[in-house]
XYZ file of C-alpha atoms in Angstrom:
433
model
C -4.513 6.927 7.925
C -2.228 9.932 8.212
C -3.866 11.396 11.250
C -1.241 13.052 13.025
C -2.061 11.948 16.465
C -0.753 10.145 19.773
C -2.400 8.951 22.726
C -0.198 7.838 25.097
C -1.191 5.392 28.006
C -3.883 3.258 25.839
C -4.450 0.048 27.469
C -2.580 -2.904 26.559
C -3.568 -6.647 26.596
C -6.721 -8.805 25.279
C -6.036 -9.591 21.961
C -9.211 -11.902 21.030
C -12.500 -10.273 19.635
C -15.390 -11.745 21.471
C -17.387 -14.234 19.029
C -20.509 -14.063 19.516
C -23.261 -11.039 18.809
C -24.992 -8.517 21.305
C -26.783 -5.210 21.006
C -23.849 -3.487 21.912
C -21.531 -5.038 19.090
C -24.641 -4.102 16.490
C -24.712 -0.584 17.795
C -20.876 -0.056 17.456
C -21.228 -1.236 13.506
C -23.518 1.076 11.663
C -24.398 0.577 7.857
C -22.186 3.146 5.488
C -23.615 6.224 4.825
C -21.643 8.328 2.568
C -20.138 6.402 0.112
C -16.580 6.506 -1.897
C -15.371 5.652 -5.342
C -18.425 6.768 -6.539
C -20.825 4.259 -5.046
C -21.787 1.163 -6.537
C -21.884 2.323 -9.998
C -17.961 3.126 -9.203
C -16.900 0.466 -8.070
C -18.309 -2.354 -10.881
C -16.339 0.418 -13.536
C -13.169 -0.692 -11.321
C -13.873 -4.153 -10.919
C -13.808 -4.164 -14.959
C -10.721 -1.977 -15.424
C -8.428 -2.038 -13.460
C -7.696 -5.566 -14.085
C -8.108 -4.032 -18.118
C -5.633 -0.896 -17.388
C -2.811 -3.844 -15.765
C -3.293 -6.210 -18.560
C -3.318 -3.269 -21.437
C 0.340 -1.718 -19.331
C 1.767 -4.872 -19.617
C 1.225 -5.596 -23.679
C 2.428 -1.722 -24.400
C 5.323 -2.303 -22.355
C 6.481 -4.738 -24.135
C 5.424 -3.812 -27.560
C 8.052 -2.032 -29.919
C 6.227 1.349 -30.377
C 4.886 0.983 -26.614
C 2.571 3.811 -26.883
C 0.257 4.218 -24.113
C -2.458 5.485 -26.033
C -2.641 3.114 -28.440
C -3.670 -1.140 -28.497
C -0.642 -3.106 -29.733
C -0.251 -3.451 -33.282
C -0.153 -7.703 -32.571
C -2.353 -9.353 -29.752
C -0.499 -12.315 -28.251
C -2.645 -15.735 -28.467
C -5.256 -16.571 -25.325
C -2.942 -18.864 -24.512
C -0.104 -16.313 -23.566
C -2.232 -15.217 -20.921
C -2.235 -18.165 -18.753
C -0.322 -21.692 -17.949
C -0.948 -23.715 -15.145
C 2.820 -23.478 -14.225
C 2.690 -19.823 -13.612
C -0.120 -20.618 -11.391
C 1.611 -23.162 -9.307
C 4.623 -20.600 -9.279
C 2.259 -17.898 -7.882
C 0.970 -20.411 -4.926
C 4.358 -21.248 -4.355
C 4.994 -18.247 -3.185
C 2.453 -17.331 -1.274
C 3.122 -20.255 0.058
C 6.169 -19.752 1.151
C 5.729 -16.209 2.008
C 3.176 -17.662 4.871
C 5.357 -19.760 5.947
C 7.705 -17.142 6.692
C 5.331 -15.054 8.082
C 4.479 -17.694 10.486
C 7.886 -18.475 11.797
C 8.309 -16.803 15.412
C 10.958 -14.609 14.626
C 11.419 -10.490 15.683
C 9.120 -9.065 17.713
C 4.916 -8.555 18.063
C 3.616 -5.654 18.320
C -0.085 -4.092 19.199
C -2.619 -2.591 16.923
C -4.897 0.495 17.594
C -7.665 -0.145 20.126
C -10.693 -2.031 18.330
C -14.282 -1.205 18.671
C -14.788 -3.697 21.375
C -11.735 -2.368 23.265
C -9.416 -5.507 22.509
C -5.799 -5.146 20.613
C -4.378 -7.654 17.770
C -1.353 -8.669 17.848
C 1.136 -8.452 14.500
C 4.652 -9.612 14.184
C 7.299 -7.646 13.123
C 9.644 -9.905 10.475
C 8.824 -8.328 7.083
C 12.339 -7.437 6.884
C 13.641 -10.687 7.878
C 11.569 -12.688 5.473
C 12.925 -9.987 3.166
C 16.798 -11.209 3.545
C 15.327 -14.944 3.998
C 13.482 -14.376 0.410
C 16.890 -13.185 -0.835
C 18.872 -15.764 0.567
C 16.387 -18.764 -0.666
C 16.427 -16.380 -4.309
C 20.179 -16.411 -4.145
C 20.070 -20.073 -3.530
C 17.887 -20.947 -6.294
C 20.027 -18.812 -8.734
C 23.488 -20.722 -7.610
C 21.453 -24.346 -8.096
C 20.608 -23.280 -11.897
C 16.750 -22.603 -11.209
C 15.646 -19.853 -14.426
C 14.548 -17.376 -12.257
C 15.397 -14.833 -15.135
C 13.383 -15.870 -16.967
C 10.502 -14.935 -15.173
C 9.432 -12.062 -17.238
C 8.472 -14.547 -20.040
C 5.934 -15.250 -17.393
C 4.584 -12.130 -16.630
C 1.104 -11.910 -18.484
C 0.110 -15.557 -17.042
C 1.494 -14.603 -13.818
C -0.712 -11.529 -13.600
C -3.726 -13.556 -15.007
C -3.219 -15.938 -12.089
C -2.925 -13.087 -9.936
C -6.013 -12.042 -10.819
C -7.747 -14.695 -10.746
C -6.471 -15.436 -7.467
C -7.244 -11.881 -6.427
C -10.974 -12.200 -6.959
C -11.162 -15.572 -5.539
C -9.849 -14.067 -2.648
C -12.482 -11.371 -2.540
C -15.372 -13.146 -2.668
C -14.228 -15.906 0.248
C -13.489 -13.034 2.442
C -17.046 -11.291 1.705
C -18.518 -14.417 2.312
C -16.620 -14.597 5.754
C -17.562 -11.406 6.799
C -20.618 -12.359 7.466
C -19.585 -14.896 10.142
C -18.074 -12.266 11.435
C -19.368 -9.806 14.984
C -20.652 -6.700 13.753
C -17.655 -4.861 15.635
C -14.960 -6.738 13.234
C -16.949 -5.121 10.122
C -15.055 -1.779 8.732
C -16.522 1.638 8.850
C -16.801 1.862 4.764
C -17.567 -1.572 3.557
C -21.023 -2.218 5.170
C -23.397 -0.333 2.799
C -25.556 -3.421 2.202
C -24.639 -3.398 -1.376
C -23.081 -6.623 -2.783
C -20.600 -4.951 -5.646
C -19.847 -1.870 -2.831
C -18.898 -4.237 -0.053
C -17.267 -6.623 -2.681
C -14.770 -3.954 -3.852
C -14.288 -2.410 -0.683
C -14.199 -5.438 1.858
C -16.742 -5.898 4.736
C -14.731 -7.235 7.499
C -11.569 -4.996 8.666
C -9.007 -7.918 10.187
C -10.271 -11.123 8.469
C -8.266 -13.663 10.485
C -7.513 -17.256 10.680
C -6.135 -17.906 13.771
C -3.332 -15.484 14.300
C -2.832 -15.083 10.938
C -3.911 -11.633 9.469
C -4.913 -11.980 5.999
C -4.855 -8.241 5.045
C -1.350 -7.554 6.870
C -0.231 -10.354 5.285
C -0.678 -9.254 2.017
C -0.035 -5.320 2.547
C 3.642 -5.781 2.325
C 4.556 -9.378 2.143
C 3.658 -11.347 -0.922
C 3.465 -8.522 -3.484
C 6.324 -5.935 -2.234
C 9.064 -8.294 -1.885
C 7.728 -10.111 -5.267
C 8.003 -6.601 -6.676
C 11.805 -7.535 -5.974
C 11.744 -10.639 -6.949
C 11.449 -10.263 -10.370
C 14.243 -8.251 -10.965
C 16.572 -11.125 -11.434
C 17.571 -9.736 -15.210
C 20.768 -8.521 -14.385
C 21.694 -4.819 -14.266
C 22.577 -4.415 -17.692
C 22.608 -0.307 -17.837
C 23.017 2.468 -15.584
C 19.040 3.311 -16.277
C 18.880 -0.268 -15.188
C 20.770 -0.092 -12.506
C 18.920 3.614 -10.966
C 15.536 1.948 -11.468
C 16.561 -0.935 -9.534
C 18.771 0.626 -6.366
C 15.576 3.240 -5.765
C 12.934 0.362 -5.614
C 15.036 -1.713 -3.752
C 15.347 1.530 -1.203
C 12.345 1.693 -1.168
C 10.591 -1.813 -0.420
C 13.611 -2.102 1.908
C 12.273 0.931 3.634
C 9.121 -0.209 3.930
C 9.489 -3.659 5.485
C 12.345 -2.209 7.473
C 9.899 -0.228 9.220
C 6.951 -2.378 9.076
C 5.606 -1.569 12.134
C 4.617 1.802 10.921
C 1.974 0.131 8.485
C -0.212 -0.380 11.930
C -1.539 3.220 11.739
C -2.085 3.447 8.457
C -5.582 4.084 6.957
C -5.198 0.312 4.946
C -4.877 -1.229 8.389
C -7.438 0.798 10.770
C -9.864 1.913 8.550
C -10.707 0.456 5.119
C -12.048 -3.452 5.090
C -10.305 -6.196 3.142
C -11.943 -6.484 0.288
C -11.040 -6.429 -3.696
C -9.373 -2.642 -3.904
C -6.656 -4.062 -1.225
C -6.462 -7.787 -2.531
C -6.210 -7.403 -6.263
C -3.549 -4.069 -5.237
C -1.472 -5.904 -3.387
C -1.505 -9.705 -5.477
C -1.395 -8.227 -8.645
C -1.110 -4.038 -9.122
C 2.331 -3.381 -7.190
C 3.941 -6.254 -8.133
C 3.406 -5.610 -11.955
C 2.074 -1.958 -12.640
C 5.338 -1.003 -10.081
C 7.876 -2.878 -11.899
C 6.649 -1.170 -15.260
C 10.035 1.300 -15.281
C 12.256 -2.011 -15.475
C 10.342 -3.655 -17.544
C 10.074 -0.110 -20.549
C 13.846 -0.684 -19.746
C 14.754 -4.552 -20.677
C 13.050 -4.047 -24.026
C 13.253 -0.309 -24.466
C 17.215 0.494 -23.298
C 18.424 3.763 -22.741
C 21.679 5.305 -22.264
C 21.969 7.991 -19.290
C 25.001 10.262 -18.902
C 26.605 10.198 -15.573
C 25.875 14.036 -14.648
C 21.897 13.195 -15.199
C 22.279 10.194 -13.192
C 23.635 12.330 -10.465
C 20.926 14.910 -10.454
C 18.418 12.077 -10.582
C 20.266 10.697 -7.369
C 20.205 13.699 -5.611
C 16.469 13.946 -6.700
C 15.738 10.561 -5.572
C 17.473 11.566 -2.244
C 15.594 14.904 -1.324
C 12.670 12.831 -1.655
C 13.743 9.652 0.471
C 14.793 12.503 3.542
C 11.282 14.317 2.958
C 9.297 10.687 2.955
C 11.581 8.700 6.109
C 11.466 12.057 7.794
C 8.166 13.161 7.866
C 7.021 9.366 8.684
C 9.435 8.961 11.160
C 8.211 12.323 13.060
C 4.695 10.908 13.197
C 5.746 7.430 14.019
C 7.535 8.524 17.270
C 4.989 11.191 18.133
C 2.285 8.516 18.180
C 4.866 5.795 19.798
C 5.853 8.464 22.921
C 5.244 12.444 22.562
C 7.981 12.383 24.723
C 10.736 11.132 23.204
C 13.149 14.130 23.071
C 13.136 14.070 19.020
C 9.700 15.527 19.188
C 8.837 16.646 22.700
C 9.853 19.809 21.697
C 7.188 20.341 18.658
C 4.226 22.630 18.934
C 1.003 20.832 19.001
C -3.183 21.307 19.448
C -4.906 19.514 21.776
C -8.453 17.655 20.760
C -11.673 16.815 22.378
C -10.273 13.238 21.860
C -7.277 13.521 24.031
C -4.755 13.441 20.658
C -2.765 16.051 19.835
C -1.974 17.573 16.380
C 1.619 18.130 15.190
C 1.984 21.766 14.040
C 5.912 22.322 13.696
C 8.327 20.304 12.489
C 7.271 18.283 9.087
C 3.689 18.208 9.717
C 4.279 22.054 10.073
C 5.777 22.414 6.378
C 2.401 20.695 4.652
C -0.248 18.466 5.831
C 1.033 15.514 3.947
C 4.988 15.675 3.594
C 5.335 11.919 3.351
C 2.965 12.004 0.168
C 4.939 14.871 -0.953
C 8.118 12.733 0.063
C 6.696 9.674 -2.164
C 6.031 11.498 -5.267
C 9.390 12.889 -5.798
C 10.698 9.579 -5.372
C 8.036 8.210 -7.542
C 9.366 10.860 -10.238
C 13.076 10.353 -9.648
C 12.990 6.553 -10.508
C 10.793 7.115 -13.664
C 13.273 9.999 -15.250
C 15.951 7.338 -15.627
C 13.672 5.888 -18.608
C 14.078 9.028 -20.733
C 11.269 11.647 -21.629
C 9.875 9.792 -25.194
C 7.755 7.643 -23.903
C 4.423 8.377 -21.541
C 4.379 4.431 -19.981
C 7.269 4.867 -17.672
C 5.085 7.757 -15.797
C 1.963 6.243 -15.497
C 2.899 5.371 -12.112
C 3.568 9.199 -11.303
C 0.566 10.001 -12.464
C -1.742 6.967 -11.049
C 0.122 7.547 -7.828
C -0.681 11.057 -7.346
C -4.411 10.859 -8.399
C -4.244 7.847 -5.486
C -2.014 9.898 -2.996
C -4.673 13.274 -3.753
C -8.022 11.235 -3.347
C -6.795 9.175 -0.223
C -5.807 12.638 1.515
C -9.023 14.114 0.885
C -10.408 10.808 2.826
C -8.471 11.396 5.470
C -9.016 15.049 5.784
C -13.448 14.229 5.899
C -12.217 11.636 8.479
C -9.646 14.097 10.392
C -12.492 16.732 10.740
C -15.297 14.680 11.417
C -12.834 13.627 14.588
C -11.171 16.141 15.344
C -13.636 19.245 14.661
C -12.369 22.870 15.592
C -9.158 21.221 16.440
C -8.504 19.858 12.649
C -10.145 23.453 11.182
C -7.127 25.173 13.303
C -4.783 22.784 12.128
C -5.843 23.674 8.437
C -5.608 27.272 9.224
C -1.738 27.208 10.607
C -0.946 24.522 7.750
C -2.715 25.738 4.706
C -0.741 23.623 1.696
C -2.087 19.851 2.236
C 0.801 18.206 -0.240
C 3.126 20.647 -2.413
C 4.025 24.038 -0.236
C 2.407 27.246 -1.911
C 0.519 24.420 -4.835
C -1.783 22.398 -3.164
């Protein structure tokens, strides 16, 4: 959640929820009132399609007139859509990408205080299990392993995905009810099956140490978003798309540790919306501008490719920026970066940044996001829609998740978040929105 607040001196330690139930763990777990995605009703329309929408992206895409609005003049066979080696591939690498996670390498660090008062612990190696992916990848491509071929794979490797995305799902709403009441998340305990399904009852499903929605927020499905781009680089489109999504997962596994305040992390369950998103819509709905490009080329003269790069550039200073500001505000208000911001205290202790990025709009790392979002889907040209679809679908996500967090904000913060909103007016876009 993008909450802009710190609270220094927290206490440090237990890690280990308590596992069994009391009255006070029941009282500290409520049912969900007010509910999002438009209930129930919602929610079974996005069970349906969203696995629809990927599947339908990925046929245009590689169809010749790859219109957006329109089915594909041919449907491939049933048989296209899944193999049994694609499926082993997929396991494979979560396979592997758990075994990397596992390996006791950089540093652990704390999560935000739980309900019962205890910490978890998370370790800190996205980024080396990054350059270990890349190395094994590297490997793989020396020994003569046809890992470019891989996007003659792609619709049974999303099918698998899938699949593997709703098995998932309904093993982790079936654990959640092994679970304490105080492990359960604040949205996904409405009582309703489809409701809980898509959103996710428990909010750390764990194994051991092992953190099943961490895991998969960055890990299997951003650096596989990488992975497939084994092609080659054979334009300078190409080559664009690929340097500002390689910035960009680098970024995000560089500063992994960042992902602990998040509103993925602290607030929403682990349910379908996070598993089938992070198995099977960023790996293949984020990948769409390389793939419009390895069977729709275009040429790009070098003065546009410059203003894209500076475009892409403005936007990677706004995003790292911005989330660096809050980052270190919450880490130690006074670290002399940000000691000197302006700030309003809360009834909760927190403080509110009011200068500085958070100053500028309420959201600068959205607005950040989108302009990079736009600067890596310009190198595709302007005559097809598909190559912006994730422009759009990521500022419809990027506008309903800060309305979340802005109910969430002022039902915490109160007169404190209502001055904030008065001194910084503009939530995304200065003097738009």
């Amino acid at each position: 959640m993008d909450e802009l607040d710190s609270q220094p001196g927290q206490p440090r330690g237990c890690t280990h929820r308590p596992r069994f139930r009391t009255m006070a763990h029941q009282q500290t777990s409520p049912r969900s009132v007010e509910l999002e995605f438009g209930g129930p009703l919602g929610t079974a329309a996005m069970l349906l399609l969203l696995p629809v929408v990927l599947f339908h992206l990925l046929l245009t895409c590689h169809s010749g007139p790859c219109s957006l609005l329109n089915l594909p003049s041919e449907l491939p066979p049933t048989s296209a859509f899944w193999s049994p080696w694609a499926l082993l591939l997929l396991l494979l690498w979560l396979g592997l990408q758990a075994t990397l996670y596992l390996l006791p390498m950089g540093k652990v660090s704390e999560g935000r205080m739980l309900r019962d008062k205890s910490h978890l612990q998370y370790p800190i190696n996205g980024f080396r299990c990054l350059g270990l992916t890349a190395l094994l990848v590297g490997l793989g491509l020396a020994g003569g392993l046809p890992l470019g071929s891989l996007s003659e794979l792609l619709l049974p490797l999303a099918s698998a995905a899938t699949a593997i995305a709703f098995i998932l799902s309904l093993l982790l709403y079936l654990k959640s009810f092994t679970a304490p009441p105080s492990a359960l998340a604040p949205g996904g305990n409405s009582g309703n099956i489809i409701y809980d399904f898509f959103l996710g009852r428990e909010l750390n499903p764990r194994f051991g140490s092992f953190d099943l929605k961490y895991f998969c927020e960055l890990r299997p499905g951003m650096i596989g978003w990488e992975a497939e781009r084994q092609g080659g680089w054979p334009s300078l489109a190409m080559g664009l798309v690929n340097a500002f999504q390689l910035v960009y997962v680098v970024d995000a596994l560089w500063n992994e540790e960042a992902i602990l305040t998040t509103m993925d992390i602290i607030h929403d369950g682990f349910g379908f919306m996070l598993a089938f998103g992070d198995l099977a819509w960023v790996p293949f709905i984020y990948s769409l501008q390389a793939q419009f490009l390895l069977n729709h080329p275009q040429s790009l003269e070098l003065p546009v490719a410059g203003a894209i790069c500076l475009l892409f550039a403005i936007g990677y200073f706004i995003f790292r920026g911005a989330n660096t500001q809050k980052n270190t505000f919450r880490r130690d208000p006074t670290d002399p970066s940000v000691a000197g911001l302006e700030t309003i205290p809360t009834a909760t202790g927190r403080r509110l940044l009011v200068s500085g990025w958070w100053g500028m709009v309420r959201h600068p790392n959205y607005l950040g996001d989108l302009i990079m979002a736009l600067a890596w889907s310009l190198p595709c040209g302007v005559t097809h829609l598909l190559p912006y679809f994730y422009v759009v679908y990521f500022t419809i996500l990027l506008v309903h998740r800060e309305d979340r967090d802005e109910r969430q904000c002022l039902q915490k913060y109160g007169l404190a978040w209502r001055e904030y909103c008065a001194r910084v007016p503009y939530r995304i876009v200065p003097y738009v929105y």
